[in-house]
Coordinates of N, CA, C and O in Angstrom, one line a residue:
M1 N 0.9 -1.3 0.0 CA 0.0 -0.1 -0.1 C 1.0 1.2 0.1 O 2.2 1.2 0.4
S2 N 0.4 2.2 -0.5 CA 1.1 3.6 -0.6 C 1.3 4.1 0.9 O 0.6 3.7 2.0
D3 N 2.4 5.0 1.0 CA 2.7 5.6 2.3 C 2.0 7.0 2.5 O 2.2 7.7 3.5
G4 N 1.2 7.3 1.5 CA 0.6 8.8 1.3 C -0.9 8.4 1.6 O -1.4 7.5 2.1
P5 N -1.7 9.6 1.3 CA -3.2 9.5 1.5 C -3.8 8.3 0.7 O -3.4 7.9 -0.3
S6 N -4.9 8.0 0.9 CA -5.8 6.9 0.4 C -6.0 7.1 -1.0 O -6.4 8.3 -1.5
M7 N -5.9 6.2 -1.9 CA -6.2 6.2 -3.4 C -7.5 5.8 -3.7 O -7.8 4.6 -3.2
T8 N -8.2 6.4 -4.6 CA -9.6 5.8 -5.2 C -9.3 5.7 -6.6 O -8.6 6.7 -7.4
L9 N -9.9 4.5 -7.0 CA -9.8 4.2 -8.6 C -11.4 4.6 -8.9 O -12.3 3.9 -8.2
R10 N -11.4 4.9 -10.2 CA -12.9 5.4 -10.5 C -12.7 5.7 -12.0 O -11.8 6.1 -12.6
P11 N -14.1 5.8 -12.7 CA -14.1 6.1 -14.1 C -13.8 7.5 -14.4 O -14.0 8.4 -13.4
L12 N -13.3 8.0 -15.5 CA -12.9 9.3 -15.9 C -14.4 9.8 -16.0 O -15.3 9.4 -16.6
T13 N -14.6 11.2 -15.8 CA -15.7 11.9 -15.8 C -15.4 13.3 -16.4 O -14.3 13.8 -16.8
A14 N -16.6 13.9 -16.9 CA -16.5 15.1 -17.6 C -15.7 16.2 -16.7 O -15.1 17.0 -17.2
A15 N -15.8 16.0 -15.5 CA -15.2 17.2 -14.5 C -13.5 16.9 -14.3 O -12.9 17.9 -13.8
D16 N -13.2 15.8 -15.0 CA -11.6 15.7 -15.0 C -10.8 16.1 -16.0 O -9.6 16.0 -16.1
R17 N -11.5 17.1 -16.9 CA -10.7 17.5 -18.1 C -9.5 18.3 -17.7 O -8.6 17.9 -18.2
A18 N -9.3 19.3 -17.0 CA -8.2 20.0 -16.8 C -7.1 19.2 -16.0 O -6.1 19.2 -16.6
E19 N -7.6 18.4 -15.2 CA -6.5 17.6 -14.4 C -5.9 16.4 -15.3 O -4.8 16.2 -15.5
A20 N -6.9 15.8 -16.1 CA -6.3 14.8 -17.1 C -5.6 15.3 -18.2 O -4.6 14.7 -18.6
L21 N -5.9 16.4 -18.8 CA -4.9 17.1 -19.8 C -3.8 17.6 -19.2 O -2.5 17.3 -20.0
A22 N -3.6 18.0 -18.0 CA -2.3 18.2 -17.3 C -1.6 17.0 -17.1 O -0.2 17.1 -17.6
A23 N -2.1 16.0 -17.0 CA -1.4 14.6 -16.6 C -0.8 14.2 -18.0 O 0.3 13.6 -18.3
E24 N -1.6 14.3 -19.2 CA -1.2 13.9 -20.3 C 0.0 14.7 -20.9 O 1.0 14.1 -21.2
Q25 N -0.1 16.0 -20.6 CA 1.2 16.9 -20.9 C 2.4 16.5 -20.0 O 3.5 16.3 -20.7
E26 N 2.3 16.1 -18.8 CA 3.4 15.8 -18.0 C 4.2 14.7 -18.5 O 5.2 14.4 -18.2
L27 N 3.2 13.6 -18.9 CA 3.8 12.3 -19.2 C 4.1 12.3 -20.7 O 4.7 11.1 -21.1
A28 N 3.7 13.0 -21.4 CA 4.1 13.1 -22.9 C 5.6 12.9 -23.2 O 6.2 12.1 -23.9
P29 N 6.4 13.4 -22.3 CA 8.1 13.5 -22.6 C 8.4 11.9 -22.5 O 9.5 11.8 -22.8
E30 N 7.7 11.2 -21.7 CA 8.1 10.0 -21.4 C 7.5 9.0 -22.3 O 7.7 7.7 -22.2
H31 N 6.7 9.6 -23.3 CA 6.1 8.6 -24.3 C 5.0 8.0 -23.8 O 4.7 6.8 -24.2
F32 N 4.3 8.5 -22.6 CA 3.1 7.5 -22.0 C 2.1 8.3 -22.5 O 1.9 9.5 -22.3
Q33 N 0.9 7.8 -22.8 CA -0.4 8.2 -22.9 C -1.2 8.3 -22.0 O -1.6 7.1 -21.4
F34 N -1.4 9.2 -21.0 CA -2.3 9.1 -20.0 C -3.9 8.9 -20.5 O -4.5 8.5 -19.9
L35 N -4.1 9.5 -21.7 CA -5.4 9.5 -22.1 C -5.2 8.6 -23.6 O -5.1 9.3 -24.6
P36 N -5.4 7.4 -23.4 CA -5.1 6.6 -24.5 C -6.1 6.8 -25.9 O -7.2 7.0 -25.4
D37 N -5.7 6.8 -26.9 CA -6.6 7.1 -28.1 C -7.4 8.4 -28.1 O -8.5 8.5 -28.9
R38 N -6.8 9.3 -27.4 CA -7.8 10.4 -27.6 C -7.4 11.2 -28.8 O -6.2 11.3 -29.2
R39 N -8.6 11.7 -29.3 CA -8.5 12.4 -30.6 C -8.2 13.7 -30.6 O -9.0 14.3 -29.9
E40 N -7.4 14.4 -31.5 CA -7.3 15.8 -31.4 C -8.6 16.4 -31.9 O -9.4 16.2 -32.7
N41 N -9.1 17.5 -31.1 CA -10.2 18.3 -31.4 C -11.4 17.5 -31.0 O -12.7 17.9 -31.3
E42 N -11.4 16.4 -30.4 CA -12.5 15.5 -29.9 C -13.1 16.2 -28.7 O -12.5 16.5 -27.8
P43 N -14.3 16.5 -28.8 CA -15.0 17.1 -27.6 C -14.8 16.4 -26.3 O -14.8 15.2 -26.4
W44 N -14.3 17.0 -25.1 CA -14.1 16.2 -23.9 C -15.3 15.2 -23.6 O -15.1 14.1 -23.3
P45 N -16.6 15.6 -23.5 CA -17.5 14.8 -23.2 C -17.7 13.5 -24.1 O -18.2 12.6 -23.8
D46 N -17.4 13.7 -25.5 CA -17.5 12.8 -26.4 C -16.4 11.6 -26.1 O -16.5 10.5 -26.2
F47 N -15.3 12.3 -25.6 CA -14.1 11.2 -25.4 C -14.3 10.5 -24.2 O -14.0 9.1 -24.1
V48 N -15.0 11.1 -23.2 CA -15.1 10.4 -22.0 C -16.2 9.1 -22.1 O -16.1 8.0 -21.8
A49 N -17.3 9.5 -22.9 CA -18.4 8.5 -23.4 C -17.7 7.5 -24.1 O -18.1 6.3 -24.0
R50 N -16.8 7.7 -25.1 CA -16.2 6.6 -25.9 C -15.3 5.9 -25.2 O -15.5 4.6 -25.3
I51 N -14.6 6.5 -24.1 CA -13.6 5.5 -23.3 C -14.7 4.6 -22.5 O -14.2 3.5 -22.1
R52 N -15.7 5.2 -21.9 CA -16.5 4.3 -21.1 C -17.1 3.4 -21.9 O -17.4 2.1 -21.4
S53 N -17.5 3.4 -23.1 CA -18.3 2.5 -23.9 C -17.3 1.4 -24.5 O -17.6 0.3 -24.6
Q54 N -15.9 1.9 -24.5 CA -15.0 0.8 -24.7 C -14.9 -0.5 -23.8 O -14.5 -1.6 -24.3
E55 N -15.3 -0.1 -22.7 CA -15.5 -1.2 -21.7 C -16.3 -2.3 -22.1 O -16.2 -3.6 -21.8
H56 N -17.3 -1.8 -23.0 CA -18.2 -3.0 -23.5 C -18.1 -3.4 -24.9 O -18.8 -4.2 -25.5
G57 N -16.8 -3.1 -25.5 CA -16.4 -3.2 -26.8 C -17.2 -2.5 -27.8 O -17.2 -3.0 -29.0
E58 N -17.7 -1.4 -27.5 CA -18.4 -0.7 -28.4 C -17.7 0.6 -28.7 O -16.7 1.2 -27.8
G59 N -17.5 1.0 -30.2 CA -16.8 2.1 -30.6 C -15.4 1.8 -30.5 O -14.4 3.0 -30.4
L60 N -14.9 0.6 -30.6 CA -13.3 0.5 -30.6 C -12.8 0.9 -32.0 O -13.1 0.7 -32.9
T61 N -11.5 1.4 -31.6 CA -10.6 1.9 -32.7 C -10.2 0.6 -33.2 O -9.8 -0.3 -32.4
P62 N -9.8 0.5 -34.6 CA -9.4 -0.8 -35.1 C -7.9 -1.2 -34.4 O -7.1 -0.4 -34.0
G63 N -7.9 -2.4 -34.0 CA -6.6 -3.0 -33.2 C -6.9 -2.9 -31.6 O -5.8 -3.3 -31.0
Y64 N -7.8 -2.2 -31.1 CA -8.0 -2.1 -30.0 C -9.1 -3.3 -29.3 O -9.6 -3.8 -30.2
V65 N -8.9 -3.6 -28.0 CA -9.8 -4.6 -27.7 C -10.6 -4.0 -26.4 O -10.2 -2.8 -26.0
P66 N -11.8 -4.5 -25.9 CA -12.5 -3.9 -24.8 C -11.7 -3.6 -23.7 O -10.6 -4.6 -23.3
A67 N -11.7 -2.7 -23.1 CA -10.8 -2.2 -21.9 C -11.7 -1.5 -21.0 O -12.5 -0.7 -21.3
T68 N -11.2 -1.4 -19.7 CA -11.7 -0.7 -18.6 C -10.6 0.3 -18.3 O -9.4 0.2 -17.9
F69 N -11.3 1.7 -18.2 CA -10.1 2.9 -18.1 C -10.5 3.4 -16.8 O -11.6 3.8 -16.6
L70 N -9.7 3.6 -15.9 CA -9.8 4.1 -14.5 C -8.9 5.3 -14.2 O -7.6 4.9 -14.5
V71 N -9.1 6.2 -13.3 CA -8.3 7.1 -12.9 C -8.1 7.0 -11.5 O -8.9 6.4 -10.7
A72 N -6.8 7.2 -11.0 CA -6.4 7.1 -9.5 C -6.5 8.5 -8.9 O -6.0 9.4 -9.4
E73 N -7.2 8.6 -7.8 CA -7.5 9.9 -7.4 C -6.9 9.9 -5.8 O -7.3 9.0 -5.2
V74 N -6.1 11.0 -5.6 CA -5.8 11.2 -4.0 C -6.1 12.7 -3.6 O -5.7 13.7 -4.5
D75 N -6.8 12.8 -2.7 CA -7.3 14.2 -2.2 C -7.7 15.2 -3.4 O -7.4 16.2 -3.6
G76 N -8.6 14.6 -4.2 CA -9.2 15.4 -5.3 C -8.4 15.6 -6.7 O -8.7 16.2 -7.4
R77 N -7.2 14.9 -6.6 CA -6.1 15.3 -7.7 C -6.1 13.8 -8.5 O -6.0 12.8 -7.8
L78 N -5.9 14.0 -9.7 CA -5.6 12.8 -10.5 C -4.3 12.4 -10.5 O -3.4 13.2 -10.9
I79 N -3.8 11.4 -9.8 CA -2.6 11.0 -9.8 C -1.8 10.0 -10.5 O -0.7 9.8 -11.0
G80 N -2.9 9.2 -11.5 CA -2.6 8.1 -12.2 C -3.6 7.6 -13.0 O -4.7 8.1 -12.7
R81 N -3.4 6.6 -13.9 CA -4.5 5.9 -14.5 C -4.0 4.4 -14.6 O -2.9 3.9 -14.6
V82 N -5.0 3.5 -15.0 CA -4.7 2.2 -15.2 C -5.9 2.0 -16.3 O -7.0 2.2 -16.5
S83 N -5.2 1.0 -17.5 CA -6.2 0.7 -18.7 C -6.1 -0.9 -18.4 O -5.0 -1.7 -18.3
I84 N -7.1 -1.5 -18.1 CA -7.3 -3.1 -18.0 C -7.9 -3.6 -19.2 O -9.1 -3.4 -19.4
R85 N -7.1 -4.2 -20.1 CA -7.7 -4.8 -21.3 C -8.1 -6.1 -21.3 O -7.4 -7.2 -20.4
H86 N -9.5 -6.4 -21.7 CA -10.2 -7.7 -21.3 C -9.6 -8.8 -21.9 O -9.9 -10.0 -21.5
E87 N -9.1 -8.8 -22.8 CA -8.4 -9.8 -23.8 C -7.2 -9.3 -24.4 O -6.9 -8.0 -24.4
L88 N -6.4 -10.1 -25.0 CA -5.0 -9.8 -25.9 C -5.4 -10.1 -27.1 O -5.9 -11.0 -27.6
N89 N -4.7 -9.2 -28.1 CA -4.6 -9.5 -29.5 C -3.0 -9.7 -29.8 O -2.3 -9.8 -28.8
D90 N -2.7 -9.7 -31.0 CA -1.3 -10.1 -31.3 C -0.4 -9.0 -30.5 O 0.7 -9.2 -30.1
V91 N -0.7 -7.8 -31.0 CA 0.2 -6.6 -30.5 C 0.3 -6.5 -28.8 O 1.3 -6.4 -28.3
L92 N -0.9 -6.8 -28.4 CA -0.8 -6.6 -26.7 C -0.1 -8.0 -26.1 O 0.5 -7.7 -25.1
R93 N 0.1 -9.1 -26.8 CA 0.6 -10.2 -26.4 C 2.1 -9.7 -26.5 O 3.2 -10.4 -25.7
R94 N 2.7 -9.0 -27.3 CA 4.1 -8.6 -27.5 C 4.3 -7.4 -26.7 O 5.3 -7.4 -25.9
F95 N 3.6 -6.4 -26.6 CA 4.1 -5.2 -26.1 C 3.1 -4.6 -24.9 O 3.8 -3.9 -24.0
G96 N 1.8 -4.8 -24.9 CA 1.0 -4.1 -24.1 C 0.4 -4.7 -22.8 O 0.3 -4.2 -21.8
G97 N 0.2 -6.1 -23.1 CA -0.3 -7.0 -21.9 C -1.8 -6.5 -21.6 O -2.2 -5.8 -22.3
H98 N -2.2 -7.0 -20.5 CA -3.6 -6.8 -20.0 C -3.7 -5.4 -19.4 O -4.7 -5.1 -19.3
I99 N -2.5 -4.9 -18.8 CA -2.5 -3.8 -17.9 C -1.6 -2.9 -18.2 O -0.5 -3.1 -18.5
G100 N -2.0 -1.6 -18.5 CA -1.3 -0.3 -18.6 C -1.5 0.5 -17.5 O -2.4 1.0 -17.2
Y101 N -0.4 1.0 -17.1 CA -0.7 2.1 -15.9 C 0.5 3.0 -15.6 O 1.6 2.8 -16.3
G102 N 0.2 4.2 -15.1 CA 1.1 5.3 -14.9 C 0.6 6.1 -13.9 O -0.5 6.4 -13.5
V103 N 1.8 6.8 -13.2 CA 1.7 7.5 -12.1 C 2.3 8.9 -12.4 O 3.4 9.0 -13.0
R104 N 1.6 10.0 -12.2 CA 2.2 11.4 -12.6 C 3.5 11.8 -11.7 O 3.6 11.0 -10.7
P105 N 4.5 12.1 -12.3 CA 5.8 12.3 -11.6 C 5.7 12.8 -10.0 O 6.4 12.3 -9.2
E106 N 5.0 13.8 -9.9 CA 4.7 14.3 -8.5 C 4.5 13.3 -7.4 O 4.7 13.5 -6.2
W107 N 3.8 12.3 -8.0 CA 3.3 11.3 -6.9 C 3.9 10.0 -6.8 O 3.5 9.0 -6.3
R108 N 5.0 9.8 -7.5 CA 5.9 8.6 -7.7 C 6.7 8.5 -6.3 O 6.9 9.4 -5.6
R109 N 7.1 7.1 -6.1 CA 8.1 6.6 -4.9 C 7.1 6.9 -3.8 O 7.7 7.4 -2.6
H110 N 5.9 6.8 -3.7 CA 5.0 6.7 -2.6 C 4.1 5.5 -2.3 O 3.3 5.4 -1.5
G111 N 4.3 4.6 -3.3 CA 3.8 3.5 -3.3 C 2.4 3.3 -4.1 O 1.7 2.2 -4.2
Y112 N 2.1 4.5 -4.7 CA 0.9 4.4 -5.3 C 0.8 3.5 -6.7 O -0.2 3.0 -7.1
A113 N 2.0 3.4 -7.6 CA 2.1 2.4 -8.6 C 1.8 1.1 -8.0 O 1.1 0.5 -8.6
T114 N 2.5 0.7 -6.8 CA 2.2 -0.8 -6.5 C 0.7 -1.0 -6.2 O 0.0 -2.0 -6.3
D115 N 0.2 0.1 -5.5 CA -1.4 0.0 -5.1 C -2.2 -0.2 -6.4 O -3.0 -0.8 -6.4
L116 N -1.8 0.6 -7.4 CA -2.6 0.4 -8.5 C -2.4 -0.5 -9.2 O -3.5 -1.2 -9.7
L117 N -1.3 -1.2 -9.5 CA -1.2 -2.4 -10.3 C -1.8 -3.4 -9.3 O -2.5 -4.4 -10.1
R118 N -1.7 -3.6 -8.0 CA -2.6 -4.5 -7.4 C -3.9 -4.5 -7.5 O -4.6 -5.7 -7.8
R119 N -4.4 -3.2 -7.4 CA -6.0 -3.1 -7.7 C -6.3 -3.6 -8.9 O -7.4 -4.3 -9.3
A120 N -5.5 -3.4 -10.1 CA -5.9 -3.7 -11.4 C -5.9 -5.3 -11.6 O -6.6 -5.9 -12.2
L121 N -4.8 -5.9 -10.9 CA -4.8 -7.4 -10.8 C -5.9 -8.1 -10.2 O -6.7 -8.9 -10.7
A122 N -6.4 -7.4 -9.2 CA -7.8 -7.8 -8.6 C -8.7 -7.8 -9.5 O -9.7 -8.7 -9.5
A123 N -8.9 -6.7 -10.1 CA -10.0 -6.5 -11.1 C -9.8 -7.5 -12.2 O -11.1 -7.9 -12.8
C124 N -8.7 -7.7 -12.8 CA -8.7 -8.8 -13.6 C -9.0 -10.3 -13.1 O -9.7 -10.9 -14.0
A125 N -8.8 -10.5 -12.0 CA -9.1 -11.8 -11.1 C -10.8 -11.7 -11.4 O -11.4 -12.8 -11.8
R126 N -11.5 -10.7 -11.0 CA -13.0 -10.6 -11.1 C -13.4 -10.8 -12.4 O -14.5 -11.2 -12.7
M127 N -12.6 -10.3 -13.5 CA -13.0 -10.8 -15.1 C -12.7 -11.9 -15.5 O -12.9 -12.3 -16.6
G128 N -12.1 -12.6 -14.6 CA -11.7 -14.0 -15.0 C -10.3 -14.3 -15.7 O -10.1 -15.3 -16.3
I129 N -9.5 -13.2 -15.5 CA -8.3 -13.2 -16.2 C -7.2 -13.6 -15.2 O -7.0 -12.9 -13.9
D130 N -6.6 -14.9 -15.4 CA -5.5 -15.3 -14.6 C -4.7 -16.3 -15.1 O -5.2 -17.3 -15.7
P131 N -3.4 -16.1 -15.6 CA -2.7 -14.9 -15.0 C -2.9 -13.8 -15.8 O -3.5 -13.9 -17.1
A132 N -2.5 -12.6 -15.7 CA -2.5 -11.3 -16.4 C -1.0 -11.1 -16.9 O 0.0 -11.3 -16.2
L133 N -0.7 -10.6 -18.3 CA 0.3 -10.3 -19.0 C 0.5 -8.8 -18.6 O -0.3 -7.9 -18.8
V134 N 1.7 -8.3 -18.0 CA 2.0 -7.0 -18.0 C 3.6 -6.7 -18.6 O 4.4 -7.5 -18.2
T135 N 3.6 -5.7 -19.2 CA 4.9 -5.3 -20.0 C 5.5 -4.1 -19.6 O 4.8 -3.3 -19.1
C136 N 6.8 -3.9 -19.6 CA 7.4 -2.7 -19.5 C 8.9 -2.6 -20.3 O 9.4 -3.6 -20.6
D137 N 9.2 -1.4 -20.3 CA 10.7 -1.4 -21.1 C 11.6 -1.9 -20.2 O 11.7 -1.8 -19.0
D138 N 12.8 -2.5 -20.8 CA 13.7 -3.1 -20.2 C 14.6 -2.2 -19.1 O 15.4 -2.5 -18.2
D139 N 14.5 -0.9 -19.5 CA 15.4 0.1 -18.8 C 14.5 1.1 -17.9 O 15.0 1.8 -17.3
N140 N 13.2 0.4 -17.6 CA 12.4 1.1 -16.8 C 12.3 0.4 -15.4 O 11.6 -0.4 -15.1
T141 N 13.5 0.7 -14.5 CA 13.6 0.3 -13.3 C 12.6 0.4 -12.3 O 12.4 -0.6 -11.6
A142 N 11.9 1.5 -12.4 CA 11.0 1.8 -11.5 C 9.5 0.6 -11.8 O 9.2 -0.1 -10.8
S143 N 9.2 0.4 -12.9 CA 8.2 -0.2 -13.4 C 8.5 -1.8 -13.2 O 7.8 -2.7 -12.5
I144 N 9.9 -2.3 -13.3 CA 10.3 -3.5 -13.1 C 10.2 -3.8 -11.5 O 9.6 -4.9 -11.1
G145 N 10.5 -2.9 -10.5 CA 10.5 -2.9 -9.4 C 9.0 -3.3 -8.8 O 8.6 -4.1 -8.1
V146 N 8.0 -2.4 -9.5 CA 6.5 -2.5 -9.0 C 6.0 -3.7 -9.6 O 5.5 -4.5 -8.8
I147 N 6.3 -4.4 -10.8 CA 5.9 -5.6 -11.2 C 6.4 -6.9 -10.4 O 5.6 -7.6 -9.9
E148 N 7.8 -6.6 -10.1 CA 8.5 -7.8 -9.4 C 7.9 -7.8 -7.7 O 7.6 -8.9 -7.2
N149 N 7.5 -6.7 -7.3 CA 6.7 -6.5 -6.0 C 5.4 -7.0 -5.9 O 5.0 -7.5 -4.9
C150 N 4.8 -7.1 -7.3 CA 3.5 -7.7 -7.1 C 3.5 -8.9 -7.7 O 2.3 -9.6 -8.1
A151 N 4.7 -9.7 -7.4 CA 4.7 -11.3 -7.9 C 4.9 -11.4 -9.2 O 4.5 -12.5 -9.7
G152 N 5.0 -10.3 -10.1 CA 5.3 -10.7 -11.6 C 6.6 -11.8 -11.8 O 7.6 -11.5 -10.9
V153 N 6.5 -12.6 -12.8 CA 7.4 -13.5 -13.0 C 7.7 -13.3 -14.6 O 7.1 -13.3 -15.5
L154 N 9.1 -13.0 -14.9 CA 9.6 -12.6 -16.0 C 9.3 -13.9 -17.0 O 10.0 -14.8 -16.6
H155 N 8.8 -13.7 -17.8 CA 8.5 -14.6 -19.1 C 9.7 -14.6 -20.2 O 10.3 -15.5 -20.2
D156 N 9.9 -13.3 -20.8 CA 11.1 -13.0 -21.6 C 11.3 -11.7 -22.0 O 10.5 -10.9 -21.2
R157 N 12.2 -11.5 -22.6 CA 12.5 -10.0 -23.2 C 12.5 -10.1 -24.8 O 13.0 -11.0 -25.3
G158 N 11.9 -9.0 -25.3 CA 11.9 -9.0 -26.6 C 11.8 -7.6 -27.4 O 11.8 -6.8 -26.4
A159 N 12.0 -7.6 -28.8 CA 12.2 -6.3 -29.4 C 10.9 -5.6 -29.1 O 9.8 -6.2 -29.3
G160 N 10.8 -4.4 -28.7 CA 9.6 -3.3 -28.7 C 9.3 -2.6 -29.9 O 10.0 -2.6 -30.8
P161 N 8.2 -1.8 -29.9 CA 7.8 -1.3 -31.1 C 8.7 -0.3 -31.5 O 8.9 0.2 -32.8
D162 N 9.5 0.3 -30.7 CA 10.3 1.6 -31.1 C 11.9 1.2 -31.1 O 12.6 1.9 -31.3
G163 N 11.9 -0.2 -31.1 CA 13.5 -0.6 -31.2 C 14.1 -1.0 -29.9 O 15.2 -1.6 -29.7
G164 N 13.4 -0.7 -28.7 CA 14.0 -0.9 -27.4 C 13.8 -2.4 -27.0 O 13.1 -3.0 -28.0
I165 N 13.9 -2.8 -26.1 CA 13.6 -4.0 -25.5 C 12.6 -4.0 -24.5 O 12.5 -3.1 -23.7
V166 N 11.6 -4.9 -24.6 CA 10.3 -4.9 -23.6 C 10.5 -6.1 -22.8 O 10.7 -7.2 -23.2
R167 N 10.1 -6.0 -21.5 CA 10.0 -7.3 -20.6 C 8.6 -7.7 -20.5 O 7.5 -6.9 -20.4
R168 N 8.2 -9.0 -20.4 CA 7.0 -9.4 -20.6 C 7.0 -10.3 -19.1 O 7.6 -11.1 -19.0
Y169 N 5.9 -9.9 -18.4 CA 5.8 -10.6 -17.0 C 4.2 -11.3 -16.9 O 3.3 -10.7 -17.4
W170 N 4.3 -12.5 -16.4 CA 3.2 -13.1 -16.2 C 2.6 -12.9 -14.5 O 3.7 -13.1 -13.7
M171 N 1.5 -12.3 -14.3 CA 1.3 -12.1 -13.0 C 0.1 -13.0 -12.4 O -1.1 -12.8 -13.0
P172 N 0.2 -13.6 -11.2 CA -1.3 -14.1 -10.8 C -2.1 -12.8 -10.4 O -1.7 -11.8 -9.7
T173 N -3.4 -13.1 -10.4 CA -4.4 -12.1 -10.3 C -5.1 -12.5 -8.9 O -5.8 -11.6 -8.4
T174 N -5.3 -13.6 -8.7 CA -6.2 -14.2 -7.6 C -5.6 -14.1 -6.2 O -6.4 -14.2 -5.3
I175 N -4.4 -13.6 -6.2 CA -3.6 -13.6 -4.7 C -4.0 -12.1 -4.2 O -3.7 -11.9 -2.9
W176 N -4.6 -11.2 -4.9 CA -5.0 -9.9 -4.5 C -6.3 -9.7 -3.8 O -7.3 -10.2 -4.4
P177 N -6.4 -8.9 -2.7 CA -7.7 -8.6 -2.3 C -8.6 -8.1 -3.2 O -8.1 -7.1 -4.0
A178 N -10.0 -8.3 -3.4 CA -10.9 -7.9 -4.3 C -11.3 -6.5 -3.7 O -11.2 -5.9 -2.7

């Protein structure tokens, strides 16, 4: 668990616009999309509705699978997010896995990423996904630590989409409290 204030996971809402866009800008230099598949000039309410409908497999962009998108909130601030993909396609088997998560820089090193991943793994268990595949870049020591701290077992390393090396971990989901 985190050593800071309690974290809540919840769906993205229309009221999150400013905070979510700020998170997107903060994480862009790291090539991390806080708001996956957000289209330029798409009205915010339309984006929120589309993200919510993707959980049910509706309105999917080609190559996407049904996914649950949740934001992590602490003291009224969005500190991170998680995408839980309900199934894997060929690309996700190699690079993305079942779970994609990120924490804004200001909130790192307080245990929130570990808490976020554990909660996502528990959600996978409720969806019948066990084990779950989680990937990270080979040079991302922080994510490697989080994944291994959550019982991730390294399956292999392989070429990533940008030429780097990607680690693929299989993770048990049923060991985390629901």
